[in-house]
Coordinates of C-alpha atoms in Angstrom, one line a residue:
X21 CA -110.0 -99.8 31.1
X22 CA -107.4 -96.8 31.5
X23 CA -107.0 -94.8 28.9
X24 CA -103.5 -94.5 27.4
X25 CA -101.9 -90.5 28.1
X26 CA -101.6 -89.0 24.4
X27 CA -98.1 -89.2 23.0
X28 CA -97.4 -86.1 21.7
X29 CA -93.6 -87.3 20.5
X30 CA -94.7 -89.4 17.8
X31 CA -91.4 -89.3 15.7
X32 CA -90.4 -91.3 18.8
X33 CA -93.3 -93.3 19.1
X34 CA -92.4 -94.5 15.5
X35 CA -88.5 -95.1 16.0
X36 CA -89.3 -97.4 19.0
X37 CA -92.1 -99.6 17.0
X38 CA -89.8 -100.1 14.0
X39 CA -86.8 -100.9 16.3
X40 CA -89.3 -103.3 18.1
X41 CA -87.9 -101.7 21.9
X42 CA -90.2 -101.9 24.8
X43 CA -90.1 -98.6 26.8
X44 CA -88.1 -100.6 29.6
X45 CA -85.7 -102.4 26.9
X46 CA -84.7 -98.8 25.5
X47 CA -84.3 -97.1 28.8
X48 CA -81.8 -100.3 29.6
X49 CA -79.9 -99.5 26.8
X50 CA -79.8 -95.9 27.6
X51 CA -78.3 -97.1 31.0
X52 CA -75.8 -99.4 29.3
X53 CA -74.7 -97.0 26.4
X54 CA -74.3 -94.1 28.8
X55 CA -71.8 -96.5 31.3
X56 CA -70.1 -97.7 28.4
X57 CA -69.6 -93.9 27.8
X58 CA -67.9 -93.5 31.1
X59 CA -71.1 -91.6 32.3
X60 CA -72.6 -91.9 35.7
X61 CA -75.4 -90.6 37.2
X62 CA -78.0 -91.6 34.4
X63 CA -80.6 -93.9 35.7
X64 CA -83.9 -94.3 33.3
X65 CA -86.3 -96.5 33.4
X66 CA -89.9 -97.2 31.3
X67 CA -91.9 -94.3 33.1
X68 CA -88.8 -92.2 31.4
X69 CA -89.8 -93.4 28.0
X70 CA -93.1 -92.4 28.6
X71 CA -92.2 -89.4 30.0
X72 CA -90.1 -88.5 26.8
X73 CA -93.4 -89.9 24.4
X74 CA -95.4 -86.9 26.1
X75 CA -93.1 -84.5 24.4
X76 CA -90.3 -84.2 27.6
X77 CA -86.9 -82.9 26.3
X78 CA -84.2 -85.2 28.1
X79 CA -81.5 -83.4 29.5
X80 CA -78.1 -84.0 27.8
X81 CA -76.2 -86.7 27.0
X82 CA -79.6 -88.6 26.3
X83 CA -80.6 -87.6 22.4
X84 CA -77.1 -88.5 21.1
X85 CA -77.2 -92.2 23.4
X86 CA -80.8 -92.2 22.0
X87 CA -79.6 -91.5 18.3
X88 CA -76.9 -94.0 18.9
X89 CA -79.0 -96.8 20.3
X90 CA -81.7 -96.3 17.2
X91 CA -78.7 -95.9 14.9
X92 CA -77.2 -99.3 15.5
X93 CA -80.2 -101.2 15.7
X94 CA -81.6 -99.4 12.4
X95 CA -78.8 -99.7 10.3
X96 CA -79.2 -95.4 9.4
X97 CA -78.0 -92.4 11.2
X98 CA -80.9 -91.1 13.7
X99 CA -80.4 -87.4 14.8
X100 CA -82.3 -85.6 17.1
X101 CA -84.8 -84.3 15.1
X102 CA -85.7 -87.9 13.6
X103 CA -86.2 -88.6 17.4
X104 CA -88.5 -85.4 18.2
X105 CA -85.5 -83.8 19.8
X106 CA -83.8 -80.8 20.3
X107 CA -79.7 -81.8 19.1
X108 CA -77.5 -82.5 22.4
X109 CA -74.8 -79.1 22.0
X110 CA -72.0 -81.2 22.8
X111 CA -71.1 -85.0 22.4
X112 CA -70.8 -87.5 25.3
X113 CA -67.8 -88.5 24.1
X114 CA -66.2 -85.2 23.9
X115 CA -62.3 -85.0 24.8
X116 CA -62.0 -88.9 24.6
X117 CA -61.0 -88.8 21.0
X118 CA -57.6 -88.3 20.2
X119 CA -57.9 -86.7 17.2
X120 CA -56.1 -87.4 14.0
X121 CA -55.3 -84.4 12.9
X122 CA -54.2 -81.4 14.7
X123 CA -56.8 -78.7 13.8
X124 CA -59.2 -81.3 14.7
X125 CA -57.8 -81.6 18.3
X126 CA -57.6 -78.0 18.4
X127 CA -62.0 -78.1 18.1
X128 CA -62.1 -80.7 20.6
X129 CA -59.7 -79.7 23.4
X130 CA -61.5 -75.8 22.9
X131 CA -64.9 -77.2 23.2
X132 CA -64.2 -79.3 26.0
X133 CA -62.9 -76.5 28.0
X134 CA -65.9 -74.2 26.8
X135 CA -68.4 -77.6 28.6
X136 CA -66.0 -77.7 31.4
X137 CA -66.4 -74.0 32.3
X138 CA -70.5 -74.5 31.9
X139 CA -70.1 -78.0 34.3
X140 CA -71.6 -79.4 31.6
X141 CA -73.3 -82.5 34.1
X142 CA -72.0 -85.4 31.6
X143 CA -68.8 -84.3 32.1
X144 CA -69.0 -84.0 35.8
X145 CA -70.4 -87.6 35.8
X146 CA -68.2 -89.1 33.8
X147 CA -66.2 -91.8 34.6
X148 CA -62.7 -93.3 33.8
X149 CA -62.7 -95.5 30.5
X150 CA -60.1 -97.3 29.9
X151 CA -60.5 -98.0 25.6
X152 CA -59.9 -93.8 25.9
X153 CA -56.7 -94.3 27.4
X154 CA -55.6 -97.1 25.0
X155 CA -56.9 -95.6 21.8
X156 CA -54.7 -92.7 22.7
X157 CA -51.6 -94.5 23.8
X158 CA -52.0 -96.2 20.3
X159 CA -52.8 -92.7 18.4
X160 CA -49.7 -91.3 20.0
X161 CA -47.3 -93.9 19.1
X162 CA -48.2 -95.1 15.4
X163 CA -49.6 -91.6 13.8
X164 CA -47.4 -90.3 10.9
X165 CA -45.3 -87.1 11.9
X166 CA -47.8 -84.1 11.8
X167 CA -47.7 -81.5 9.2
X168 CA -46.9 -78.1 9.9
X169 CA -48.7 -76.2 13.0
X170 CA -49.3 -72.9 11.3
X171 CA -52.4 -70.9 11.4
X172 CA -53.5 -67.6 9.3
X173 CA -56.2 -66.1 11.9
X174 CA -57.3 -62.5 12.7
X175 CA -54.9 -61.9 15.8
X176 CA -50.9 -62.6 15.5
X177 CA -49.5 -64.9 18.4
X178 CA -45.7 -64.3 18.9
X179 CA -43.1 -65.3 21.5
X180 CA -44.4 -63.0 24.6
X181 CA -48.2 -64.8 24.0
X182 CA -46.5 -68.3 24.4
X183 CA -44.4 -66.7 27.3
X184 CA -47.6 -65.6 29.3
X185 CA -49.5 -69.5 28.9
X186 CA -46.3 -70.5 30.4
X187 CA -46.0 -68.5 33.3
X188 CA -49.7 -68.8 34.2
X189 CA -48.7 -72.5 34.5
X190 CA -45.9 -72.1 36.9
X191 CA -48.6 -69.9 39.0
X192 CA -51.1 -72.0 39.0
X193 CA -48.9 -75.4 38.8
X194 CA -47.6 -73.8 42.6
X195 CA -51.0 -72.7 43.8
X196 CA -52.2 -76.4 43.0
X197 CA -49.5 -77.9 45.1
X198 CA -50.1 -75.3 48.2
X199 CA -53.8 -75.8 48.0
X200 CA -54.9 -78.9 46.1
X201 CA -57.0 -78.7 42.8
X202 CA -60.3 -77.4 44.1
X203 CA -59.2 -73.9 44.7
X204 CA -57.4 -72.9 41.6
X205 CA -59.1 -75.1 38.8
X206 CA -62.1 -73.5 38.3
X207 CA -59.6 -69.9 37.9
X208 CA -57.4 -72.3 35.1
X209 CA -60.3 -73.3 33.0
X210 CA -61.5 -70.3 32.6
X211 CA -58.2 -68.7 31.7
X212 CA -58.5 -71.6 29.0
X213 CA -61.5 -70.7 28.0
X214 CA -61.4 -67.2 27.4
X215 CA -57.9 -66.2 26.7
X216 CA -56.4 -69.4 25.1
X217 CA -58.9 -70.7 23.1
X218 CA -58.8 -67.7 20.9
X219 CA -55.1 -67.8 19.9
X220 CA -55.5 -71.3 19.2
X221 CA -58.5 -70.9 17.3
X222 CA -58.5 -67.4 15.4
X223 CA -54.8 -67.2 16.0
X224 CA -51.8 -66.3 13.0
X225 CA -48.5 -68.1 13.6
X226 CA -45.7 -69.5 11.7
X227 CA -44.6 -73.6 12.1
X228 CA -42.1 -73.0 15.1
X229 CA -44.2 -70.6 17.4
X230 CA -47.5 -73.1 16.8
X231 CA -45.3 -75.9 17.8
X232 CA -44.1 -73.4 21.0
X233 CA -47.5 -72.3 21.4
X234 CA -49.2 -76.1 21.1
X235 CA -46.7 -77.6 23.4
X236 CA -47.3 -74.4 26.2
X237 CA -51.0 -75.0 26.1
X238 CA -50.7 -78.8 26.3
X239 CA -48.7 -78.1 29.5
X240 CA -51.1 -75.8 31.0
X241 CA -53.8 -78.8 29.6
X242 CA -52.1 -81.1 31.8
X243 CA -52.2 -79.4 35.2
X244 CA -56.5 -78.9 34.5
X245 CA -56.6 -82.5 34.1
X246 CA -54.3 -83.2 36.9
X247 CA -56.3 -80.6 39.3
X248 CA -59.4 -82.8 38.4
X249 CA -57.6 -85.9 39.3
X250 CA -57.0 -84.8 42.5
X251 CA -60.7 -83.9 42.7
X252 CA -61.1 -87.7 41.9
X253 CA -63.0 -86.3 38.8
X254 CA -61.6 -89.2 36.7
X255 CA -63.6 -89.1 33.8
X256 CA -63.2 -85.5 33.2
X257 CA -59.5 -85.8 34.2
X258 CA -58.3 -88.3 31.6
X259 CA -60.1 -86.4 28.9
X260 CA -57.7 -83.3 29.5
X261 CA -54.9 -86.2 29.5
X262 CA -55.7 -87.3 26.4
X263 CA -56.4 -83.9 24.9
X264 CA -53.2 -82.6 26.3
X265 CA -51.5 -85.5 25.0
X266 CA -52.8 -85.0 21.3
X267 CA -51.6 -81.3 21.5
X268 CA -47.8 -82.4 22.2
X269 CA -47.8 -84.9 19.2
X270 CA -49.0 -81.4 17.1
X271 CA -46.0 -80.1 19.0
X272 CA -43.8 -82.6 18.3
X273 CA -42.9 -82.5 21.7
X274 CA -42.4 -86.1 22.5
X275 CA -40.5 -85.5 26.3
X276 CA -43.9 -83.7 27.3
X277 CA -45.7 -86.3 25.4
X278 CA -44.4 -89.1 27.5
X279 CA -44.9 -86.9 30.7
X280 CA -48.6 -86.6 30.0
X281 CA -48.5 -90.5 29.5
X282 CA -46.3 -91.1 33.0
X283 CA -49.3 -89.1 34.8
X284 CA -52.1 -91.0 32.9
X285 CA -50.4 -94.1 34.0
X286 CA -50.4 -92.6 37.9
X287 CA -54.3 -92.0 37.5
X288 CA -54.7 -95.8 36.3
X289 CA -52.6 -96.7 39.3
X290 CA -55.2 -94.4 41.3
X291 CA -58.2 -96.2 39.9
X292 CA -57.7 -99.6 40.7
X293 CA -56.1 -100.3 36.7
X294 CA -52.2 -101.6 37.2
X295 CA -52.5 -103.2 34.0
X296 CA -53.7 -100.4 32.0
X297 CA -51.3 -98.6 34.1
X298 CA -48.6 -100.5 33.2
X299 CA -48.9 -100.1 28.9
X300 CA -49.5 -96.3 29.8
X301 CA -45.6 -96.4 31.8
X302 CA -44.0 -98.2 29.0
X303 CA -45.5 -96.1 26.4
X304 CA -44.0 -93.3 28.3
X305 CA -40.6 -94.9 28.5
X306 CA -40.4 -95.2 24.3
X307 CA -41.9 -91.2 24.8
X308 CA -39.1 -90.6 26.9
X309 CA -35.8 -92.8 25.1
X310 CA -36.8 -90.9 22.3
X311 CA -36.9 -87.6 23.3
X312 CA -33.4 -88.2 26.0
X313 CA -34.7 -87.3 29.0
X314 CA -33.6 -88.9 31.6
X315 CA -35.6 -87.8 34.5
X316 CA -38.6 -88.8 32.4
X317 CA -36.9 -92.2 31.9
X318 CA -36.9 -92.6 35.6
X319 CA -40.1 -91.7 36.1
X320 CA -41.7 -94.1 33.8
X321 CA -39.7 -96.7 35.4
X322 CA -40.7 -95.8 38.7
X323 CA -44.8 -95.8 37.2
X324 CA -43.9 -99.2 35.4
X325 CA -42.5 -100.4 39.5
X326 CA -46.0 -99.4 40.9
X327 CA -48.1 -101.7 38.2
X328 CA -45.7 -104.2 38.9
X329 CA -46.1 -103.9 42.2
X330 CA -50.2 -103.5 42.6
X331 CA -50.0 -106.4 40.7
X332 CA -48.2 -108.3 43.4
X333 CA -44.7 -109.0 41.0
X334 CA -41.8 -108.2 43.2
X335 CA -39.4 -109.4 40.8
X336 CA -40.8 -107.3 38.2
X337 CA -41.5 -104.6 40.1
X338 CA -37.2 -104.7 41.6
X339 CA -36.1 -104.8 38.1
X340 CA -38.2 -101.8 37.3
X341 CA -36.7 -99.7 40.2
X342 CA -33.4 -100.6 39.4
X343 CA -33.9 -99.0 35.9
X344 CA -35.7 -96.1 37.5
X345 CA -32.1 -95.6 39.5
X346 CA -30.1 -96.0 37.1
X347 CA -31.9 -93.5 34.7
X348 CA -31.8 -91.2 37.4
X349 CA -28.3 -91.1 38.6
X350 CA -27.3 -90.2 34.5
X351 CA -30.1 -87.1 34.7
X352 CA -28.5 -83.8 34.3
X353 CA -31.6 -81.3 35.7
X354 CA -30.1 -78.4 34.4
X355 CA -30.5 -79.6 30.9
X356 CA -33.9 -80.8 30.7
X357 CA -37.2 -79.1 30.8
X358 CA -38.8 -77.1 33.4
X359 CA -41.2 -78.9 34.2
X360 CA -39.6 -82.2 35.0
X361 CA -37.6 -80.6 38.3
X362 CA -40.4 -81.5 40.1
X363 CA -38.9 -85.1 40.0
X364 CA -36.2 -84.8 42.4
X365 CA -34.6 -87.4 44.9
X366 CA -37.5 -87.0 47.2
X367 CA -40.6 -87.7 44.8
X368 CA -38.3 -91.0 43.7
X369 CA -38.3 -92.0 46.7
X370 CA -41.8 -91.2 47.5
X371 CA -42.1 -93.5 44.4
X372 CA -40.1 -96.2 45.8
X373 CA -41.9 -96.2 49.1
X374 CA -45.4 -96.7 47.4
X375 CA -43.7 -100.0 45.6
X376 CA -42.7 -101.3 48.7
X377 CA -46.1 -100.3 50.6
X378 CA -47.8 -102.6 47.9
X379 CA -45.3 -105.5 48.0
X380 CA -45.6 -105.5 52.1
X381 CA -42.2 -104.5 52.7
X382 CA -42.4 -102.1 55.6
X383 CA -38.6 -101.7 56.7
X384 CA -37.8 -100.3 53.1
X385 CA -41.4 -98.4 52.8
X386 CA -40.2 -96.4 56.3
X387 CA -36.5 -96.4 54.7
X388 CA -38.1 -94.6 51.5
X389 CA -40.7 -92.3 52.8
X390 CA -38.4 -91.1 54.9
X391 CA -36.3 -90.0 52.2
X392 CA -39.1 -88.6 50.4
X393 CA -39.7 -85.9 53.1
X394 CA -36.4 -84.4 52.1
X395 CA -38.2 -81.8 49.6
X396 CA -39.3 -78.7 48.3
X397 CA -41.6 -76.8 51.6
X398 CA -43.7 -75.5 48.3
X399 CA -45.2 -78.7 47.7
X400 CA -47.7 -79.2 50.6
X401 CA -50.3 -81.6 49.1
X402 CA -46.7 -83.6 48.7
X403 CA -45.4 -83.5 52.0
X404 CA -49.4 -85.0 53.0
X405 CA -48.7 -87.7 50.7
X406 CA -45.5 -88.9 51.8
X407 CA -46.2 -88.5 55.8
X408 CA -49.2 -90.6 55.5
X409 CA -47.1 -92.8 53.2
X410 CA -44.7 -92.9 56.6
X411 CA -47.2 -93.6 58.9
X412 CA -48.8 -95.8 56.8
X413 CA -45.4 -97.8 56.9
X414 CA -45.0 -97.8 60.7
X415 CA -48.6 -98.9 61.1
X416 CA -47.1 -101.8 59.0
X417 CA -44.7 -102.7 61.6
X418 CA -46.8 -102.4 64.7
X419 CA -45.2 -99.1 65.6
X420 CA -48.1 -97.0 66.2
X421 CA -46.6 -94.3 68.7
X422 CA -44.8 -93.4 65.6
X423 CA -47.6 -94.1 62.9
X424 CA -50.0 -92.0 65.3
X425 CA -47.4 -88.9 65.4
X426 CA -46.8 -89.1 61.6
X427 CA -50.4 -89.5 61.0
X428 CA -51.6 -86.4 63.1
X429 CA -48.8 -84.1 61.0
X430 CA -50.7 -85.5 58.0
X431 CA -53.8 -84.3 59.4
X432 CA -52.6 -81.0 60.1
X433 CA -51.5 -80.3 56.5
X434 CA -55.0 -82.7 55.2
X435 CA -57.2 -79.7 57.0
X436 CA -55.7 -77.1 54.8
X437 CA -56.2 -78.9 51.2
X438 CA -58.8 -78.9 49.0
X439 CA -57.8 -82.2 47.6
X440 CA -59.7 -85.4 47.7
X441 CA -56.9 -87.3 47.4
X442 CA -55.6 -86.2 50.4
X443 CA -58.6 -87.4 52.5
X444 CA -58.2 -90.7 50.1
X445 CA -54.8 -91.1 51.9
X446 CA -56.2 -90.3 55.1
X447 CA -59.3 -93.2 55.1
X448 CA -56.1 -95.5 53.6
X449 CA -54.4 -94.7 56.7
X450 CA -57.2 -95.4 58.9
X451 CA -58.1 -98.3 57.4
X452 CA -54.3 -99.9 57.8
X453 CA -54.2 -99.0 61.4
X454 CA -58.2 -101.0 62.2
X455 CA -56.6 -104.1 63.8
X456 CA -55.2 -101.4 66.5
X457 CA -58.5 -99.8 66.6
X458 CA -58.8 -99.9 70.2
X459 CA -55.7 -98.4 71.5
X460 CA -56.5 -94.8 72.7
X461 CA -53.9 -93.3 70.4
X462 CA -55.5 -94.8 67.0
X463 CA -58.8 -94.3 68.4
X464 CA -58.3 -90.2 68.7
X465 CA -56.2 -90.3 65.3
X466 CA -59.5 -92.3 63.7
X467 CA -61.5 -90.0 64.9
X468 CA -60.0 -87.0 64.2
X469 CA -59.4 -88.2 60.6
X470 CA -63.2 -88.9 60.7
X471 CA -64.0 -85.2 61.6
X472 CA -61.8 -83.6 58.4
X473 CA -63.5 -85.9 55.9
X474 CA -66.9 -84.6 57.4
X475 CA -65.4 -81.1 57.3
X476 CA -64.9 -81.1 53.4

């Protein structure tokens, strides 16, 4: 008979006889916990059990799912010690909570830039979660106003401090739209990290420049979790959402508020979630009739149009785009924030072409992508978007000289991103133009599409 391997983790060994767990049963939770977490990438199994018995230190997230899994089933809080554990430095859940008060979000949005800049692996594999994004949208609309954002730290923040936070965003806001996400984000979270972080944590300011400095850092917030959207790093993405989010409601900065809450409604869109999506646009639309923007209402009719429209609801989605037009035409740009003129005639009708992709209409999709390449030559990753939105309409009507030219103009801005997205709206190209797989024109655009995405 073999002889059973000494256990040298025997804290463990009695956790998982009281609990009554077989080695496999635990490591299923483990597997279950971690997905309900959003996590990815964690795969365990009974020889991982034992593996942990013989005194093996799982890497993090697994002592806090452990201490979770024990915790429930014991009725008792189980740290990592009561498990034979070294303590897990940072939670699994870390940036999902929307905090309830604002010197609480202040700990969590630092610390989750501080495991961002270490590519702390959880975070890396995490995945979208939707309960995250509701909890939020919930937080955001039914907390009690916040009470005054004033700190008494070693080093005084004034005016020129809030100033600087802003113009690194601009920088790295145009950087981001030249070269995609993945060459400027790891430069913006370390700029969090290190220079932010302390004037938000050890920082001394009075109620009107926190408010200016919270509502500058939640901007800056923003464009991180945007950059890891379009590094289709969702999980990680929708916590600096959600963090950014909680920093304007310390603001009191309910325009920037709903614009946080317009883009978390574009990743839903992105993820295969319209209806999601859709409570996250009209959450944005109370964001935005509240604070007067205009352009903000527009744009949260436009995102409330695309639910409507992945969800195959023309009527709903016409409705939606009517408001979005109407909102628009009473916007006066010059009186609304900077970082809303971005949304100009061309990104609506970018918008209005996506609605009409969905709903299979592919005279107006070619009418309004058209329209949408009237724009800004600064925003590159943009013009992709929208000529791969235009070819993706003439593929639609059978016109593939003219998807195929479109297409190839795509490519040639695709090769210079780094931006996942962008070769996410190259394979939806390809795919849409399958059925014409075998003319020579597709055929080279296919395969030339084919070569970029090995490329990256």
């Amino acid at each position: 008979m073999a002889r059973r391997p000494t256990e040298s983790n025997q804290p463990l060994r009695a956790l998982i006889d009281e609990a009554g767990f077989s080695h496999k049963g635990l490591a299923r939770r483990v597997n279950d916990l971690a997905e309900a977490r959003g996590l990815t990438g964690l795969r365990y199994d009974h020889s991982s059990v034992i593996r942990w018995l013989s005194g093996q230190q799982p890497r993090d997230p697994v002592p806090s799912l452990l201490g979770e899994i024990f915790g429930m089933r014991l009725g008792r809080a189980i740290g990592a010690g009561d498990l034979g554990m070294r303590a897990s430095s940072v939670p699994t859940d870390l940036g999902q909570e929307f905090a309830h008060g604002w010197q609480e979000g202040i700990t969590i949005v630092t610390a989750l830039w501080k495991a961002d800049v270490e590519r702390r692996r959880f975070l890396l594999d995490s995945t979208f979660a939707i309960g995250a994004g509701a909890t939020s949208t919930v937080r955001w609309l039914t907390l009690p106003a916040e009470g005054r954002p004033a700190a008494r730290g070693r080093h005084r923040v004034d005016a020129a401090d809030v100033a600087e936070i802003r113009e690194v965003t601009r920088t790295f806001g145009r950087l981001d739209n030249r070269f995609g996400g993945g060459r400027v984000r790891p430069a913006l979270t370390r700029y969090l990290d290190t220079e932010v972080a302390p004037l938000l944590k050890d920082g001394s300011y009075g109620e009107e420049t926190g408010r200016q400095l919270l509502s500058a850092v939640a901007e800056l917030t923003k464009l991180g979790g945007w950059m890891a959207y379009d590094l289709e790093q969702h999980g990680l993405a929708q916590r600096y959402l959600i963090q950014a989010l909680r920093l304007t409601r310390a603001a009191g900065d309910h325009a920037l508020g709903g614009e946080v809450l317009a883009g978390m409604s574009h990743q839903a869109l992105y993820v295969g979630q319209p209806r999601h999506a859709l409570d996250l646009a009209r959450a944005a639309q109370l964001s935005a009739m509240r604070s007067g923007v205009a352009t903000l209402l527009a744009e949260s009719h436009v995102m409330e149009a695309q639910a409507h429209a992945a969800l195959s609801d023309g009527k709903a989605a016409a409705t939606s785009l009517r408001a979005a037009e109407a909102a628009f035409e009473r916007a006066d740009p010059e009186s609304e924030p900077e970082w809303i003129r971005y949304f100009d005639r061309a990104y609506l009708s970018a918008k209005f072409a996506h609605c009409f992709r969905e709903l299979g209409d592919s005279p107006n999709t070619v009418r309004s992508a058209l329209g949408s390449l009237d724009m800004d030559s600064g925003y590159v990753r943009g013009r992709m978007f929208n000529l791969a939105l235009l070819a993706s309409g003439y593929a639609q009507q059978g016109e593939l000289e003219e998807a195929c030219r479109v297409g190839a103009k795509a490519l040639d801005l695709a090769a210079s991103l780094q931006s996942a997205r962008s070769r996410a709206y190259i394979a939806d190209l390809r795919r849409r133009l399958t059925p014409y797989a075998d003319e020579p024109m597709v055929a080279a655009l296919t395969e030339r599409s084919r070569e970029l995405a090995k490329a990256v």
